[in-house]
mmCIF file of C-alpha atoms in Angstrom:
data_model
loop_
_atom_site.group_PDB
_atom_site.id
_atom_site.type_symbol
_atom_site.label_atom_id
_atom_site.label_comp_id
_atom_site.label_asym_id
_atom_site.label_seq_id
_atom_site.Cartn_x
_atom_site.Cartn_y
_atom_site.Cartn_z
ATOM 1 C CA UNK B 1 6.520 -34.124 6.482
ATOM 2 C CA UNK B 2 2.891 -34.555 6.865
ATOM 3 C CA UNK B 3 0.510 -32.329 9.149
ATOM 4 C CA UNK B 4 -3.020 -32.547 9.796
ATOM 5 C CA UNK B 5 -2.624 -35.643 7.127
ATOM 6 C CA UNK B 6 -1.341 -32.933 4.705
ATOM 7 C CA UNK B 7 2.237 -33.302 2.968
ATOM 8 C CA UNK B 8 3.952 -30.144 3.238
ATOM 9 C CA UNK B 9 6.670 -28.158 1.228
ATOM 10 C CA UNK B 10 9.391 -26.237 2.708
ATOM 11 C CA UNK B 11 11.711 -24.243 0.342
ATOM 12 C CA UNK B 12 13.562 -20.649 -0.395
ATOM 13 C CA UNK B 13 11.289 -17.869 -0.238
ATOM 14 C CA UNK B 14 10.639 -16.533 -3.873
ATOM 15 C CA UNK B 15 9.109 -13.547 -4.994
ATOM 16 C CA UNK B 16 5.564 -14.071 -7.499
ATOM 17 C CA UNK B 17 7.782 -12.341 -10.802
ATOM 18 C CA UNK B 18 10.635 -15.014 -9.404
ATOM 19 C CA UNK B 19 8.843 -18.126 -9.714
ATOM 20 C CA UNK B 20 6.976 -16.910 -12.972
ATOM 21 C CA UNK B 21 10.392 -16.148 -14.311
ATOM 22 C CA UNK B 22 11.934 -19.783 -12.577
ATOM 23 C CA UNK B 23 8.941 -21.602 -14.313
ATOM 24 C CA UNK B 24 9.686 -19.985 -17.748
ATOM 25 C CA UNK B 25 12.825 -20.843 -17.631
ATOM 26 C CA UNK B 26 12.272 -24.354 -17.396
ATOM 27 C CA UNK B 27 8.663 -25.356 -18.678
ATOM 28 C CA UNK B 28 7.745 -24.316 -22.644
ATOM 29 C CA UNK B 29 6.747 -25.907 -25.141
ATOM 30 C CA UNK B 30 6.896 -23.560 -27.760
ATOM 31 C CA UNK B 31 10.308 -23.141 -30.024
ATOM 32 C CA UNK B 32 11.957 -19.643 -31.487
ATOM 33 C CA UNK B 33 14.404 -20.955 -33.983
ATOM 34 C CA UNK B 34 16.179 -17.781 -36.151
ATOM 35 C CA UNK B 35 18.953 -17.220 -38.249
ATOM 36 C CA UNK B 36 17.901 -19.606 -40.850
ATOM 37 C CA UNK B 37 18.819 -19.711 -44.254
ATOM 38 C CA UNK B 38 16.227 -18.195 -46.938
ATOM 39 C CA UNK B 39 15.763 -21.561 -48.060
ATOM 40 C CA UNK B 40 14.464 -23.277 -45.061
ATOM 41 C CA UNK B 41 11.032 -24.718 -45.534
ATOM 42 C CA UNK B 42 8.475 -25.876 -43.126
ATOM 43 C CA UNK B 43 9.245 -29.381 -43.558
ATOM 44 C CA UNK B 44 13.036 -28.803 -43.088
ATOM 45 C CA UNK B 45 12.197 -27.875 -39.218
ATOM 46 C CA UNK B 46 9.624 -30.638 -39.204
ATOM 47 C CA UNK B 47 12.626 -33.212 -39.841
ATOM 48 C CA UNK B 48 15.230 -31.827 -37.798
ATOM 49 C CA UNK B 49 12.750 -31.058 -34.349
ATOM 50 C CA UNK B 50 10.961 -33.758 -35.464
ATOM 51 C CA UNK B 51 13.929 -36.195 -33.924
ATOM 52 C CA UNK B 52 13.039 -34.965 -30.560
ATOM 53 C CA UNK B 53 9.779 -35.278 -29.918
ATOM 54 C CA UNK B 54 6.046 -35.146 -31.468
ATOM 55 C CA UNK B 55 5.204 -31.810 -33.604
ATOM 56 C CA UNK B 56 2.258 -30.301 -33.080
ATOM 57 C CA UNK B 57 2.469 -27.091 -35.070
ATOM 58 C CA UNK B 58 5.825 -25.319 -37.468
ATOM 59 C CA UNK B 59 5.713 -22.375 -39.385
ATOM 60 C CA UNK B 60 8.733 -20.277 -41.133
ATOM 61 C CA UNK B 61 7.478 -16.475 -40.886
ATOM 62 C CA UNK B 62 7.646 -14.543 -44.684
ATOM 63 C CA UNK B 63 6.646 -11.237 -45.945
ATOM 64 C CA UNK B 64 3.853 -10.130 -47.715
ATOM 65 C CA UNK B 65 5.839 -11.717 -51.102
ATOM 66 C CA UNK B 66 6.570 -14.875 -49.165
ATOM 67 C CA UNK B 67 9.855 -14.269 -49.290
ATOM 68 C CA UNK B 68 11.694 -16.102 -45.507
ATOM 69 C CA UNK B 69 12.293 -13.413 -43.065
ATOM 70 C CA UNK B 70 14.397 -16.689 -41.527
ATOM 71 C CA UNK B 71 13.283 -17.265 -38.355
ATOM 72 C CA UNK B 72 9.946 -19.612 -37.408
ATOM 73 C CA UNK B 73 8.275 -21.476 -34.696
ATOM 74 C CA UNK B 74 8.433 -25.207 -33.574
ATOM 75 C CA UNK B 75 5.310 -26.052 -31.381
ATOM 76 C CA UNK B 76 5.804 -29.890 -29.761
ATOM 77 C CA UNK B 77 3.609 -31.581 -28.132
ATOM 78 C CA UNK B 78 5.544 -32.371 -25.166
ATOM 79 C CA UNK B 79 7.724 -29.839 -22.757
ATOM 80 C CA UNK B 80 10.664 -32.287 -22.410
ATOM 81 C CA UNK B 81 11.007 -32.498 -26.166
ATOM 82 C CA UNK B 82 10.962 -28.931 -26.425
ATOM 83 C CA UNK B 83 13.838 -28.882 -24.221
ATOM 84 C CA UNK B 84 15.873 -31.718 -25.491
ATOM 85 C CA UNK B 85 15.468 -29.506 -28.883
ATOM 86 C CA UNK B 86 16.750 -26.797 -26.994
ATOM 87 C CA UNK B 87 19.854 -28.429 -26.256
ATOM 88 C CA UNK B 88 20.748 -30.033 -29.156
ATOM 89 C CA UNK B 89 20.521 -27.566 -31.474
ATOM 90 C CA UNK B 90 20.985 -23.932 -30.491
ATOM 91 C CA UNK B 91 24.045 -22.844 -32.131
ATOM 92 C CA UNK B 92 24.073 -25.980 -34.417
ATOM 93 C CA UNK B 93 25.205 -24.810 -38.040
ATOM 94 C CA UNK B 94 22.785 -25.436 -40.946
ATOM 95 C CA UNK B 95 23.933 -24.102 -44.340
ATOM 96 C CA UNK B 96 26.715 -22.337 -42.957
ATOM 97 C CA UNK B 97 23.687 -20.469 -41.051
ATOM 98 C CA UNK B 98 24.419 -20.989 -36.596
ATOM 99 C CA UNK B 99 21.025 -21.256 -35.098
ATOM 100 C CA UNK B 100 19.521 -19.848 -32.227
ATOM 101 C CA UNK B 101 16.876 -21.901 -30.886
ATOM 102 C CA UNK B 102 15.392 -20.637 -27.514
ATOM 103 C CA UNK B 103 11.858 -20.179 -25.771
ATOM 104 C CA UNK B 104 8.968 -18.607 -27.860
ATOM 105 C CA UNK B 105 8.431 -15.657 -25.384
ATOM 106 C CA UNK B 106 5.627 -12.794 -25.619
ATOM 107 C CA UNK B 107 6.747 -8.992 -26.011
ATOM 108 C CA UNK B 108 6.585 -8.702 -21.798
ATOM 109 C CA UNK B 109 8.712 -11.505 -21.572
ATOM 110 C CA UNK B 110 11.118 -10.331 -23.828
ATOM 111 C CA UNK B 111 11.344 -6.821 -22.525
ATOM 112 C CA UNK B 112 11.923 -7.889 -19.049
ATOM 113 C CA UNK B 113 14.943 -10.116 -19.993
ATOM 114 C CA UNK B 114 16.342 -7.252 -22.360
ATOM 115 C CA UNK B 115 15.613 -5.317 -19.075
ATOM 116 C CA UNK B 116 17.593 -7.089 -17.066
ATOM 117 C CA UNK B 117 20.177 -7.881 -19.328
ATOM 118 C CA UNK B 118 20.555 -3.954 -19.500
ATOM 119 C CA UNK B 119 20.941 -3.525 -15.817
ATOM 120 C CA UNK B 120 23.506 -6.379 -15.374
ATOM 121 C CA UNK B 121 25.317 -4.445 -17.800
ATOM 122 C CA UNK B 122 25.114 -0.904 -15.888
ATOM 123 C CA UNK B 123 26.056 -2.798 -13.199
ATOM 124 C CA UNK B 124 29.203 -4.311 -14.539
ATOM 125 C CA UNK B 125 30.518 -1.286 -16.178
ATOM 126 C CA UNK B 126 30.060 -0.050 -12.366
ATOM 127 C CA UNK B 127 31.977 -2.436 -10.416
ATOM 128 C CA UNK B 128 34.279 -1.885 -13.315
ATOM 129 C CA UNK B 129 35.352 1.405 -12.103
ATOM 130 C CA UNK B 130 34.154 1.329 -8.477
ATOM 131 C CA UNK B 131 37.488 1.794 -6.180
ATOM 132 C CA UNK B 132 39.490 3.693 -9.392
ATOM 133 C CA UNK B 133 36.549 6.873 -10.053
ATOM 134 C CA UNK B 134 37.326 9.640 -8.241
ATOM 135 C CA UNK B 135 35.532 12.977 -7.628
ATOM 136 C CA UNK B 136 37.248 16.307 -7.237
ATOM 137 C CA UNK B 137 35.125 19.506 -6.774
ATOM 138 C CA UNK B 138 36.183 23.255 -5.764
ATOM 139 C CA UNK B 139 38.550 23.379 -8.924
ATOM 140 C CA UNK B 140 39.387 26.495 -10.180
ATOM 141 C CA UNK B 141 36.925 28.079 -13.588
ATOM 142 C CA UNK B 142 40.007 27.719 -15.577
ATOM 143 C CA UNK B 143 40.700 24.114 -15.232
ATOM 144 C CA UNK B 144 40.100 21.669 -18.004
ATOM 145 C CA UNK B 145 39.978 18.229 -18.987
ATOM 146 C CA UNK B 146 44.117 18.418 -19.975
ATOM 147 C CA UNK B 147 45.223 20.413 -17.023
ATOM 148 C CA UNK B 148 42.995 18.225 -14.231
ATOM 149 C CA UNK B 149 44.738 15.200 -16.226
ATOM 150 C CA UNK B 150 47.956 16.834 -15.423
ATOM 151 C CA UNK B 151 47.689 17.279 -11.677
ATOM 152 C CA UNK B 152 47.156 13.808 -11.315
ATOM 153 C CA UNK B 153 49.137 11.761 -13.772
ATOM 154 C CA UNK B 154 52.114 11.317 -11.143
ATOM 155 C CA UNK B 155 49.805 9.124 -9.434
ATOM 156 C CA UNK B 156 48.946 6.297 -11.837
ATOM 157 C CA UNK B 157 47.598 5.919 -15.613
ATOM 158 C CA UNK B 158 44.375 7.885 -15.918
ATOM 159 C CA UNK B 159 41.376 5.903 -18.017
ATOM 160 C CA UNK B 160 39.506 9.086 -18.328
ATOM 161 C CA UNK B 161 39.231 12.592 -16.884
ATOM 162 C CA UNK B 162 36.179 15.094 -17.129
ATOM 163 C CA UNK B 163 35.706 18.326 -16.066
ATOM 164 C CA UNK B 164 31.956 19.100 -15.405
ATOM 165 C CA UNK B 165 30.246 21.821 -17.513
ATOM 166 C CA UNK B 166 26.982 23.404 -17.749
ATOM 167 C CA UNK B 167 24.778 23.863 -20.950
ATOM 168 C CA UNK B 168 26.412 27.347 -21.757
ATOM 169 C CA UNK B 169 30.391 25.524 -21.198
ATOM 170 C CA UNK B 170 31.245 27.276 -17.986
ATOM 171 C CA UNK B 171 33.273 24.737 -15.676
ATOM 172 C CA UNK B 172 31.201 23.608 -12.709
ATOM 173 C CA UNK B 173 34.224 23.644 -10.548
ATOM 174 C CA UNK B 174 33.738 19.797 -10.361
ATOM 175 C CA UNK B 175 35.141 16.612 -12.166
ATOM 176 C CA UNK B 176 35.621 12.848 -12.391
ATOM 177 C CA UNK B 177 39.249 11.016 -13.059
ATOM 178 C CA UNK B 178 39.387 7.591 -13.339
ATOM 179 C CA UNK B 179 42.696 5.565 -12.166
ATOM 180 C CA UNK B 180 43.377 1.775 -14.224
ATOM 181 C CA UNK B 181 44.275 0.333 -10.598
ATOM 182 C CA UNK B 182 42.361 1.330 -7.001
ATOM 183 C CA UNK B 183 45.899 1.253 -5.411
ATOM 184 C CA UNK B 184 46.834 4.172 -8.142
ATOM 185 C CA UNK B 185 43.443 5.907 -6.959
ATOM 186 C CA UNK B 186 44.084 5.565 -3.419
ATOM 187 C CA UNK B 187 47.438 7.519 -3.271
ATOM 188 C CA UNK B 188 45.825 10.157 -5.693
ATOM 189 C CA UNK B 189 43.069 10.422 -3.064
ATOM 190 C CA UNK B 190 45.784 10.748 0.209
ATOM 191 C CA UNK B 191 47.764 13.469 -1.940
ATOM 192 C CA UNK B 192 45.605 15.576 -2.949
ATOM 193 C CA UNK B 193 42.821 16.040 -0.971
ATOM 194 C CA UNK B 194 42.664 19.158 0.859
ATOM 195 C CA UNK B 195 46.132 20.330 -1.540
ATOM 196 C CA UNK B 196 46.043 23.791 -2.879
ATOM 197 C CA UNK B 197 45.351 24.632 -6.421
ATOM 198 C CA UNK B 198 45.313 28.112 -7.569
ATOM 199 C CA UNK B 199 44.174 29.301 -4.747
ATOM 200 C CA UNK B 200 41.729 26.593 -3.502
ATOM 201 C CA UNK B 201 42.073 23.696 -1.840
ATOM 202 C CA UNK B 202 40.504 20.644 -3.700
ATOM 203 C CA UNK B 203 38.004 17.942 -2.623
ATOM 204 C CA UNK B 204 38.846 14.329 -3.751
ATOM 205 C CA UNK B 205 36.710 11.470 -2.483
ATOM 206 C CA UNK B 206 35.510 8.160 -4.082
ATOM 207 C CA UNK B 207 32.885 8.938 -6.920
ATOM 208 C CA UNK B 208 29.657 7.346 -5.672
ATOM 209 C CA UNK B 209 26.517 5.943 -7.466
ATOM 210 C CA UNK B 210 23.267 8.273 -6.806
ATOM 211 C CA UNK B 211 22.234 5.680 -4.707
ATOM 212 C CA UNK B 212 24.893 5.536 -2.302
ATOM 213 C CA UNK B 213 25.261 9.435 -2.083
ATOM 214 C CA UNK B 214 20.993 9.124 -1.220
ATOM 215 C CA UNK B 215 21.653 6.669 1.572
ATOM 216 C CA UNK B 216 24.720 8.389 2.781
ATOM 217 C CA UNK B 217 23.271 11.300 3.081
ATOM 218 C CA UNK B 218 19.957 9.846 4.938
ATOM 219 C CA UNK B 219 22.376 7.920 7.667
ATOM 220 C CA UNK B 220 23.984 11.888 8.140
ATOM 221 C CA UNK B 221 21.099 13.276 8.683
ATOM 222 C CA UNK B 222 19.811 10.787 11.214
ATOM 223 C CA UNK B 223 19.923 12.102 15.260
ATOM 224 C CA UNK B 224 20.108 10.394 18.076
ATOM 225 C CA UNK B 225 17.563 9.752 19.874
ATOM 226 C CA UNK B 226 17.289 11.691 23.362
ATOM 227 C CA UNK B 227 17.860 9.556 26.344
ATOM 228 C CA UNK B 228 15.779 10.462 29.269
ATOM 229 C CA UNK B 229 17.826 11.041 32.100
ATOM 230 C CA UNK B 230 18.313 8.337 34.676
ATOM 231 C CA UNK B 231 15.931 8.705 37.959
ATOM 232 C CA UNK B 232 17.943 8.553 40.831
ATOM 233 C CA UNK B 233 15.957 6.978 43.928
ATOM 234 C CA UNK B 234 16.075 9.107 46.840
ATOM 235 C CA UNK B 235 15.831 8.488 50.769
ATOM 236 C CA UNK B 236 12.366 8.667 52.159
ATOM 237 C CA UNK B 237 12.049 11.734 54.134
ATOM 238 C CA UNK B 238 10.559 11.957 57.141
ATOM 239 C CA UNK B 239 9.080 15.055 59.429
ATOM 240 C CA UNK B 240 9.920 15.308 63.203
ATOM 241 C CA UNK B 241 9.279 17.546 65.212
ATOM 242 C CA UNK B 242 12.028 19.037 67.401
ATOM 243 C CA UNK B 243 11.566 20.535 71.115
ATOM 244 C CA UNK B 244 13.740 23.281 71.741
ATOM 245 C CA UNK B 245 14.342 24.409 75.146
ATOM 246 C CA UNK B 246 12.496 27.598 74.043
ATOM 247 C CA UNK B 247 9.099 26.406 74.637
ATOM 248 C CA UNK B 248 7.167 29.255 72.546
ATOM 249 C CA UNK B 249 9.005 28.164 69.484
ATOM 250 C CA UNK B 250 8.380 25.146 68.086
ATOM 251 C CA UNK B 251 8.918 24.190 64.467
ATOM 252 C CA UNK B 252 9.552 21.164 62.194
ATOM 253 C CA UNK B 253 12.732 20.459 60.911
ATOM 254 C CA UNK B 254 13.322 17.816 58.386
ATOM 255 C CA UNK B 255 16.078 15.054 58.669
ATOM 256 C CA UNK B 256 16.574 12.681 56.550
ATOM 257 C CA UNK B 257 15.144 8.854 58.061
ATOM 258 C CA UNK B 258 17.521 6.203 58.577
ATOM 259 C CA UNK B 259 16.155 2.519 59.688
ATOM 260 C CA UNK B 260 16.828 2.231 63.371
ATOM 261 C CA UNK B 261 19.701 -0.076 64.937
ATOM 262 C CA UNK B 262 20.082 -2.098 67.714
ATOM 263 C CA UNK B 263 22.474 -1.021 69.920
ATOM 264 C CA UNK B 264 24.930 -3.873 71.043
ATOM 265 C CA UNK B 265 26.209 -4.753 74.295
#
């Protein structure tokens, strides 16, 4: 689509760190190639990349003895080589040794994809358990981790079960139990919430990340906002004054004024 003789692009919104990160992922030209035997020369990588496109640069990284500390870098000329590289040979065996060859990446490249590979992990291990985690609070000082197990096994196999403590090992009166099935959480939730244990009646509710407890408890604390109250429109009022037969007194009174009507005959 062309305007003002210009040929524009429309596509999906993506943030600056996106389209750096979309870019990486598909444009390099430099090669990380590990796991390589302690025999692997220079020239060996020059044969086996070279099949893929023109080298511009190889090196196999050594100590200070130049012993191999197996891993190198493949440098080609061309991006599309360095990807057809990629393709073919990560995970290839060579000497018994499986390969990883990947993208050459600086240290803030590599921390932000060990960062995010960190947080899809978190976040696994929490939709793992979200819908089976429960949390029970107003338990008794002399519960523990076996006797909070207890109360609840008639409901379902239990994963794990904590009582809370603090740094001296006094109970906090609060815990976690996790269920293997939601279904097995959800009848322990219906039974026991509100039941009576040794004297106190227990809270059981679905354990919730810190951030949904934050934004729960923003949304409770929100108001409503005041309405102002509707105006009703009144009738115009209108003075007269009204004659009485009492001549010395004469006074207004006020009626309310109605449009006048024709009288029909």
């Amino acid at each position: 689509m062309l305007i003002n003789d210009k040929q524009v692009y429309v596509g999906h919104f993506l943030r600056k760190q996106e389209r750096e990160t979309a870019l990486s992922r598909t444009k390099f030209n430099n090669v990380y190639v590990k796991n390589l035997s302690d025999s692997t020369t220079e020239e060996d990588l020059n044969t086996v990349f070279g099949e893929y496109g023109t080298i511009t640069s190889v090196i196999v990284m050594r100590d200070g003895d130049g012993k191999s500390k197996c891993f190198g870098f493949v440098n080609f000329e061309n991006a599309d080589d360095a990807a057809k590289a990629f393709e073919a040979l990560n995970g290839k065996k060579f000497d018994d040794k499986e390969w990883y060859v990947g993208k050459a990446q600086k240290k803030s490249e590599r921390e932000l994809e060990l960062k995010g590979r960190f947080e899809q992990t978190v976040k696994e291990a929490v939709d793992k358990f979200q819908g089976v985690n429960l949390y029970i609070k107003n338990l008794d000082d002399s519960i523990g981790d076996d006797k909070l197990k207890e109360l609840f096994s008639e409901f379902g196999t239990i994963t794990s079960c904590k009582v809370m403590r603090d740094p001296s090992g006094f109970s906090r009166g609060s815990g976690f139990i996790a269920f293997l099935t939601p279904e097995e959480a959800s009848r322990a939730l219906a039974k026991m919430n509100g039941k009576m244990v040794i004297g106190k009646p227990l809270y059981v509710a679905p354990a919730q990340r810190k951030e949904e407890r934050r934004a729960r408890l923003q949304f409770s604390q929100m108001r409503p906002v005041a309405m102002a109250p509707a105006v009703v429109p009144r009738m115009p009022i209108k003075q007269i004054p009204i004659a009485y037969e009492n001549e010395k007194a004469m006074e207004l009174q006020t009626f309310p004024h109605f449009p006048r009507r024709e009288c029909l005959h």
